[in-house]
Amino acid sequence: MEVKATIVDLHSHLLPSLDDGPHSFEQSLQLAQQAWEDGTTTIACTPHCAEGTCPSQERLDESFAMLSKALPAAGLPDLHLISGAELMISPSLASFLERHPYLTYGGLGRYCLVELPLVDYPLYTGRVLFDLLVSGIQPILAHPERNARLQREPHLVRQFAERGILLQANAGSFLGHYGRMAERSAYEYLRRGWLSMIASDGHNGNSRPPLLSHALKAVGWTTPTPGLPHPFP
Ligand SMILES: [Fe+2]
């Protein structure tokens, strides 16, 4: 029997009708199929979430359980899902997550995915990321290569990497899907060894697909999560 290597996509919008990802359960299954055929074996479901507007634990659990249960019947019995969220940075994110650990990966309160606005760079960004570290929740910063300030000031990204913030680049950034600046920044972080992982940030089957293989090939990685414990989290 062929044993598939664990290929983990730690950032995807796979759950239906929670954000700007798939609008239906059927679309979610199609994305799951697309990811599996591309070689992904584990997908973290990380819907957008901002403090005060996050889906309730009941809603998230129900959506996650429904999709997980439907995978075998859809021909994907070995595709594994991890729950989570993509959290918009906010001043009190660390204490918010301590009260709402279901928004961390697997609900374990150990790792979380944090995003910044694409254009703005909140003054409290560094403080909040380090607050999370101190509180025992390892932050993963989603697609820093897409933030306009970080594109201009890579020394900020270097500080994050050196101080233990994990950095996740989008697969599409290496393929030019987010423009030249994001592509250039992603390759710079890669070259300098700042990146901990590549994820799809998949939203739909066309413009933002849940695929990793092309980007991994482009950067010469054999896994999207080098150096992370397997299985994650
Ligand atoms: Fe995302």
mmCIF file of C-alpha atoms and ligand atoms in Angstrom:
data_model
loop_
_atom_site.group_PDB
_atom_site.id
_atom_site.type_symbol
_atom_site.label_atom_id
_atom_site.label_comp_id
_atom_site.label_asym_id
_atom_site.label_seq_id
_atom_site.Cartn_x
_atom_site.Cartn_y
_atom_site.Cartn_z
ATOM 1 C CA MET A 1 0.000 0.000 0.000
ATOM 2 C CA GLU A 2 1.326 3.428 -0.904
ATOM 3 C CA VAL A 3 1.947 5.643 2.132
ATOM 4 C CA LYS A 4 1.438 9.308 1.319
ATOM 5 C CA ALA A 5 3.753 11.846 2.934
ATOM 6 C CA THR A 6 1.981 14.320 5.225
ATOM 7 C CA ILE A 7 1.523 17.534 3.275
ATOM 8 C CA VAL A 8 -0.128 20.123 5.482
ATOM 9 C CA ASP A 9 -1.839 23.248 4.205
ATOM 10 C CA LEU A 10 -2.085 25.443 7.290
ATOM 11 C CA HIS A 11 -4.152 28.247 5.784
ATOM 12 C CA SER A 12 -7.314 27.733 3.786
ATOM 13 C CA HIS A 13 -10.867 28.996 3.592
ATOM 14 C CA LEU A 14 -12.453 25.602 3.128
ATOM 15 C CA LEU A 15 -15.537 25.840 5.332
ATOM 16 C CA PRO A 16 -18.690 27.000 3.535
ATOM 17 C CA SER A 17 -20.552 30.273 4.038
ATOM 18 C CA LEU A 18 -18.412 31.639 6.852
ATOM 19 C CA ASP A 19 -16.365 34.198 4.925
ATOM 20 C CA ASP A 20 -15.286 34.969 1.354
ATOM 21 C CA GLY A 21 -14.439 31.300 0.767
ATOM 22 C CA PRO A 22 -16.855 28.732 -0.711
ATOM 23 C CA HIS A 23 -20.546 29.641 -0.712
ATOM 24 C CA SER A 24 -21.860 26.107 -0.463
ATOM 25 C CA PHE A 25 -21.070 22.734 0.988
ATOM 26 C CA GLU A 26 -20.613 21.342 -2.522
ATOM 27 C CA GLN A 27 -18.014 24.004 -3.325
ATOM 28 C CA SER A 28 -16.155 23.105 -0.117
ATOM 29 C CA LEU A 29 -16.019 19.467 -1.198
ATOM 30 C CA GLN A 30 -14.768 20.487 -4.636
ATOM 31 C CA LEU A 31 -11.949 22.481 -3.047
ATOM 32 C CA ALA A 32 -11.084 19.544 -0.794
ATOM 33 C CA GLN A 33 -10.936 17.289 -3.853
ATOM 34 C CA GLN A 34 -8.740 19.769 -5.713
ATOM 35 C CA ALA A 35 -6.320 19.982 -2.762
ATOM 36 C CA TRP A 36 -6.145 16.204 -2.354
ATOM 37 C CA GLU A 37 -5.421 15.677 -6.045
ATOM 38 C CA ASP A 38 -2.623 18.226 -5.743
ATOM 39 C CA GLY A 39 -1.012 16.164 -2.976
ATOM 40 C CA THR A 40 -2.308 17.826 0.189
ATOM 41 C CA THR A 41 -3.154 15.352 2.947
ATOM 42 C CA THR A 42 -4.083 17.687 5.828
ATOM 43 C CA ILE A 43 -5.892 21.015 5.560
ATOM 44 C CA ALA A 44 -6.395 23.581 8.287
ATOM 45 C CA CYS A 45 -9.736 25.367 7.948
ATOM 46 C CA THR A 46 -8.985 28.973 8.858
ATOM 47 C CA PRO A 47 -11.970 31.267 8.168
ATOM 48 C CA HIS A 48 -11.464 35.022 8.528
ATOM 49 C CA CYS A 49 -12.264 36.249 11.983
ATOM 50 C CA ALA A 50 -11.905 39.583 13.763
ATOM 51 C CA GLU A 51 -12.353 40.108 17.470
ATOM 52 C CA GLY A 52 -16.064 40.760 18.004
ATOM 53 C CA THR A 53 -17.182 39.258 14.691
ATOM 54 C CA CYS A 54 -15.850 35.705 14.938
ATOM 55 C CA PRO A 55 -18.210 32.807 14.335
ATOM 56 C CA SER A 56 -19.329 31.204 17.585
ATOM 57 C CA GLN A 57 -17.706 27.997 18.714
ATOM 58 C CA GLU A 58 -20.960 26.128 18.064
ATOM 59 C CA ARG A 59 -21.191 27.405 14.492
ATOM 60 C CA LEU A 60 -17.557 26.675 13.741
ATOM 61 C CA ASP A 61 -17.689 23.213 15.325
ATOM 62 C CA GLU A 62 -20.856 22.330 13.440
ATOM 63 C CA SER A 63 -19.476 23.445 10.073
ATOM 64 C CA PHE A 64 -16.165 21.685 10.685
ATOM 65 C CA ALA A 65 -17.832 18.430 11.807
ATOM 66 C CA MET A 66 -20.191 18.411 8.817
ATOM 67 C CA LEU A 67 -17.373 18.787 6.329
ATOM 68 C CA SER A 68 -15.142 16.256 8.095
ATOM 69 C CA LYS A 69 -17.920 13.677 8.151
ATOM 70 C CA ALA A 70 -18.716 14.176 4.465
ATOM 71 C CA LEU A 71 -15.172 13.525 3.230
ATOM 72 C CA PRO A 72 -15.265 9.685 3.189
ATOM 73 C CA ALA A 73 -18.480 9.604 1.168
ATOM 74 C CA ALA A 74 -16.953 12.154 -1.221
ATOM 75 C CA GLY A 75 -14.060 9.769 -1.899
ATOM 76 C CA LEU A 76 -11.612 11.515 0.429
ATOM 77 C CA PRO A 77 -11.405 9.182 3.443
ATOM 78 C CA ASP A 78 -7.755 9.977 4.144
ATOM 79 C CA LEU A 79 -7.938 13.750 3.923
ATOM 80 C CA HIS A 80 -7.529 15.135 7.426
ATOM 81 C CA LEU A 81 -8.897 18.506 8.558
ATOM 82 C CA ILE A 82 -7.697 20.752 11.400
ATOM 83 C CA SER A 83 -9.896 23.510 12.813
ATOM 84 C CA GLY A 84 -8.651 27.052 13.232
ATOM 85 C CA ALA A 85 -9.152 30.655 12.182
ATOM 86 C CA GLU A 86 -7.320 33.500 10.464
ATOM 87 C CA LEU A 87 -7.402 36.240 13.067
ATOM 88 C CA MET A 88 -7.204 39.905 12.132
ATOM 89 C CA ILE A 89 -4.699 41.541 14.441
ATOM 90 C CA SER A 90 -6.226 43.650 17.233
ATOM 91 C CA PRO A 91 -4.762 45.311 20.345
ATOM 92 C CA SER A 92 -6.068 42.714 22.803
ATOM 93 C CA LEU A 93 -5.747 39.623 20.625
ATOM 94 C CA ALA A 94 -3.695 37.655 23.172
ATOM 95 C CA SER A 95 -6.264 37.952 25.954
ATOM 96 C CA PHE A 96 -9.099 37.412 23.456
ATOM 97 C CA LEU A 97 -7.536 34.118 22.352
ATOM 98 C CA GLU A 98 -6.975 33.008 25.914
ATOM 99 C CA ARG A 99 -10.752 33.346 26.359
ATOM 100 C CA HIS A 100 -11.530 31.797 22.958
ATOM 101 C CA PRO A 101 -8.987 29.003 22.396
ATOM 102 C CA TYR A 102 -11.293 27.290 19.882
ATOM 103 C CA LEU A 103 -9.935 29.829 17.354
ATOM 104 C CA THR A 104 -6.404 28.389 17.640
ATOM 105 C CA TYR A 105 -5.257 25.399 15.569
ATOM 106 C CA GLY A 106 -7.105 22.299 16.687
ATOM 107 C CA GLY A 107 -8.524 24.326 19.576
ATOM 108 C CA LEU A 108 -5.375 23.441 21.502
ATOM 109 C CA GLY A 109 -4.302 26.982 22.418
ATOM 110 C CA ARG A 110 -0.799 26.367 21.073
ATOM 111 C CA TYR A 111 -0.634 27.911 17.580
ATOM 112 C CA CYS A 112 -2.692 30.639 15.929
ATOM 113 C CA LEU A 113 -2.785 32.293 12.508
ATOM 114 C CA VAL A 114 -2.731 36.104 12.502
ATOM 115 C CA GLU A 115 -3.180 38.445 9.557
ATOM 116 C CA LEU A 116 -2.506 42.147 9.088
ATOM 117 C CA PRO A 117 -4.506 44.557 6.972
ATOM 118 C CA LEU A 118 -3.069 44.608 3.441
ATOM 119 C CA VAL A 119 -2.266 48.309 3.376
ATOM 120 C CA ASP A 120 -2.229 49.523 6.991
ATOM 121 C CA TYR A 121 0.334 48.447 9.510
ATOM 122 C CA PRO A 122 -1.117 48.884 13.015
ATOM 123 C CA LEU A 123 1.367 50.374 15.482
ATOM 124 C CA TYR A 124 0.618 47.608 17.968
ATOM 125 C CA THR A 125 1.529 44.798 15.535
ATOM 126 C CA GLY A 126 4.862 43.848 17.086
ATOM 127 C CA ARG A 127 3.591 44.167 20.643
ATOM 128 C CA VAL A 128 0.581 41.913 19.983
ATOM 129 C CA LEU A 129 2.652 39.211 18.266
ATOM 130 C CA PHE A 130 5.079 39.152 21.186
ATOM 131 C CA ASP A 131 2.181 39.235 23.708
ATOM 132 C CA LEU A 132 0.971 36.029 22.069
ATOM 133 C CA LEU A 133 4.393 34.424 22.377
ATOM 134 C CA VAL A 134 4.596 35.387 26.053
ATOM 135 C CA SER A 135 1.110 34.007 26.686
ATOM 136 C CA GLY A 136 2.229 30.639 25.290
ATOM 137 C CA ILE A 137 0.383 30.810 21.968
ATOM 138 C CA GLN A 138 2.768 30.602 19.022
ATOM 139 C CA PRO A 139 1.708 33.147 16.387
ATOM 140 C CA ILE A 140 2.015 32.366 12.701
ATOM 141 C CA LEU A 141 1.931 35.577 10.679
ATOM 142 C CA ALA A 142 -0.081 35.041 7.491
ATOM 143 C CA HIS A 143 1.325 36.316 4.192
ATOM 144 C CA PRO A 144 3.552 39.206 5.399
ATOM 145 C CA GLU A 145 4.674 39.554 1.774
ATOM 146 C CA ARG A 146 1.249 41.015 0.947
ATOM 147 C CA ASN A 147 1.406 43.902 3.439
ATOM 148 C CA ALA A 148 2.479 47.179 1.821
ATOM 149 C CA ARG A 149 4.574 48.395 4.784
ATOM 150 C CA LEU A 150 6.360 45.064 5.195
ATOM 151 C CA GLN A 151 7.079 45.023 1.464
ATOM 152 C CA ARG A 152 8.882 48.345 1.878
ATOM 153 C CA GLU A 153 10.525 47.563 5.217
ATOM 154 C CA PRO A 154 11.802 43.983 5.294
ATOM 155 C CA HIS A 155 13.799 44.690 8.468
ATOM 156 C CA LEU A 156 10.493 44.443 10.367
ATOM 157 C CA VAL A 157 9.993 40.949 8.961
ATOM 158 C CA ARG A 158 13.528 40.025 9.906
ATOM 159 C CA GLN A 159 12.837 41.118 13.506
ATOM 160 C CA PHE A 160 9.756 38.898 13.649
ATOM 161 C CA ALA A 161 11.650 35.897 12.290
ATOM 162 C CA GLU A 162 14.576 36.434 14.657
ATOM 163 C CA ARG A 163 12.289 36.731 17.675
ATOM 164 C CA GLY A 164 10.370 33.531 17.033
ATOM 165 C CA ILE A 165 7.291 34.608 15.073
ATOM 166 C CA LEU A 166 6.584 31.957 12.429
ATOM 167 C CA LEU A 167 6.082 33.413 8.967
ATOM 168 C CA GLN A 168 3.746 31.917 6.369
ATOM 169 C CA ALA A 169 3.900 32.951 2.715
ATOM 170 C CA ASN A 170 1.106 32.278 0.243
ATOM 171 C CA ALA A 171 1.767 29.772 -2.522
ATOM 172 C CA GLY A 172 0.320 32.246 -5.019
ATOM 173 C CA SER A 173 2.829 34.918 -4.050
ATOM 174 C CA PHE A 174 5.633 32.857 -5.598
ATOM 175 C CA LEU A 175 3.612 32.520 -8.782
ATOM 176 C CA GLY A 176 2.914 36.224 -9.199
ATOM 177 C CA HIS A 177 -0.769 36.005 -8.263
ATOM 178 C CA TYR A 178 -0.618 39.009 -5.914
ATOM 179 C CA GLY A 179 1.586 41.274 -7.984
ATOM 180 C CA ARG A 180 5.294 41.926 -8.356
ATOM 181 C CA MET A 181 5.895 43.412 -4.904
ATOM 182 C CA ALA A 182 4.417 40.418 -3.101
ATOM 183 C CA GLU A 183 6.360 38.051 -5.350
ATOM 184 C CA ARG A 184 9.606 39.910 -4.800
ATOM 185 C CA SER A 185 9.085 40.024 -1.024
ATOM 186 C CA ALA A 186 8.186 36.335 -0.812
ATOM 187 C CA TYR A 187 11.366 35.384 -2.631
ATOM 188 C CA GLU A 188 13.418 37.732 -0.462
ATOM 189 C CA TYR A 189 12.051 36.143 2.753
ATOM 190 C CA LEU A 190 12.738 32.736 1.260
ATOM 191 C CA ARG A 191 16.302 33.613 0.312
ATOM 192 C CA ARG A 192 17.013 35.020 3.763
ATOM 193 C CA GLY A 193 15.611 31.942 5.493
ATOM 194 C CA TRP A 194 12.802 33.793 7.301
ATOM 195 C CA LEU A 195 9.903 31.645 6.094
ATOM 196 C CA SER A 196 8.616 28.742 8.169
ATOM 197 C CA MET A 197 5.895 27.614 5.834
ATOM 198 C CA ILE A 198 4.000 28.045 2.590
ATOM 199 C CA ALA A 199 0.223 27.688 2.578
ATOM 200 C CA SER A 200 -2.421 28.011 -0.093
ATOM 201 C CA ASP A 201 -4.781 30.590 1.489
ATOM 202 C CA GLY A 202 -7.234 28.887 -0.866
ATOM 203 C CA HIS A 203 -10.606 30.581 -1.253
ATOM 204 C CA ASN A 204 -12.061 29.157 -4.474
ATOM 205 C CA GLY A 205 -11.299 26.839 -7.342
ATOM 206 C CA ASN A 206 -10.238 29.486 -9.833
ATOM 207 C CA SER A 207 -8.484 32.683 -8.812
ATOM 208 C CA ARG A 208 -7.349 31.490 -5.369
ATOM 209 C CA PRO A 209 -7.147 27.698 -5.499
ATOM 210 C CA PRO A 210 -6.150 25.477 -2.538
ATOM 211 C CA LEU A 211 -2.972 24.318 -4.237
ATOM 212 C CA LEU A 212 0.616 24.025 -3.056
ATOM 213 C CA SER A 213 2.521 21.863 -5.526
ATOM 214 C CA HIS A 214 3.416 24.517 -8.114
ATOM 215 C CA ALA A 215 4.796 26.896 -5.508
ATOM 216 C CA LEU A 216 6.730 24.144 -3.733
ATOM 217 C CA LYS A 217 8.303 23.209 -7.033
ATOM 218 C CA ALA A 218 9.119 26.847 -7.775
ATOM 219 C CA VAL A 219 10.959 27.300 -4.472
ATOM 220 C CA GLY A 220 12.491 23.822 -4.333
ATOM 221 C CA TRP A 221 10.782 22.697 -1.114
ATOM 222 C CA THR A 222 9.539 19.121 -0.660
ATOM 223 C CA THR A 223 7.149 20.044 2.162
ATOM 224 C CA PRO A 224 5.197 23.247 2.873
ATOM 225 C CA THR A 225 6.069 23.065 6.580
ATOM 226 C CA PRO A 226 9.783 22.360 6.925
ATOM 227 C CA GLY A 227 10.925 22.134 10.524
ATOM 228 C CA LEU A 228 7.459 21.943 12.034
ATOM 229 C CA PRO A 229 6.401 18.876 14.015
ATOM 230 C CA HIS A 230 4.305 16.370 12.097
ATOM 231 C CA PRO A 231 1.439 15.986 12.249
ATOM 232 C CA PHE A 232 0.725 19.608 13.002
ATOM 233 C CA PRO A 233 -0.444 20.888 15.426
HETATM 234 FE FE FE B 1 -6.630 33.713 4.369
#
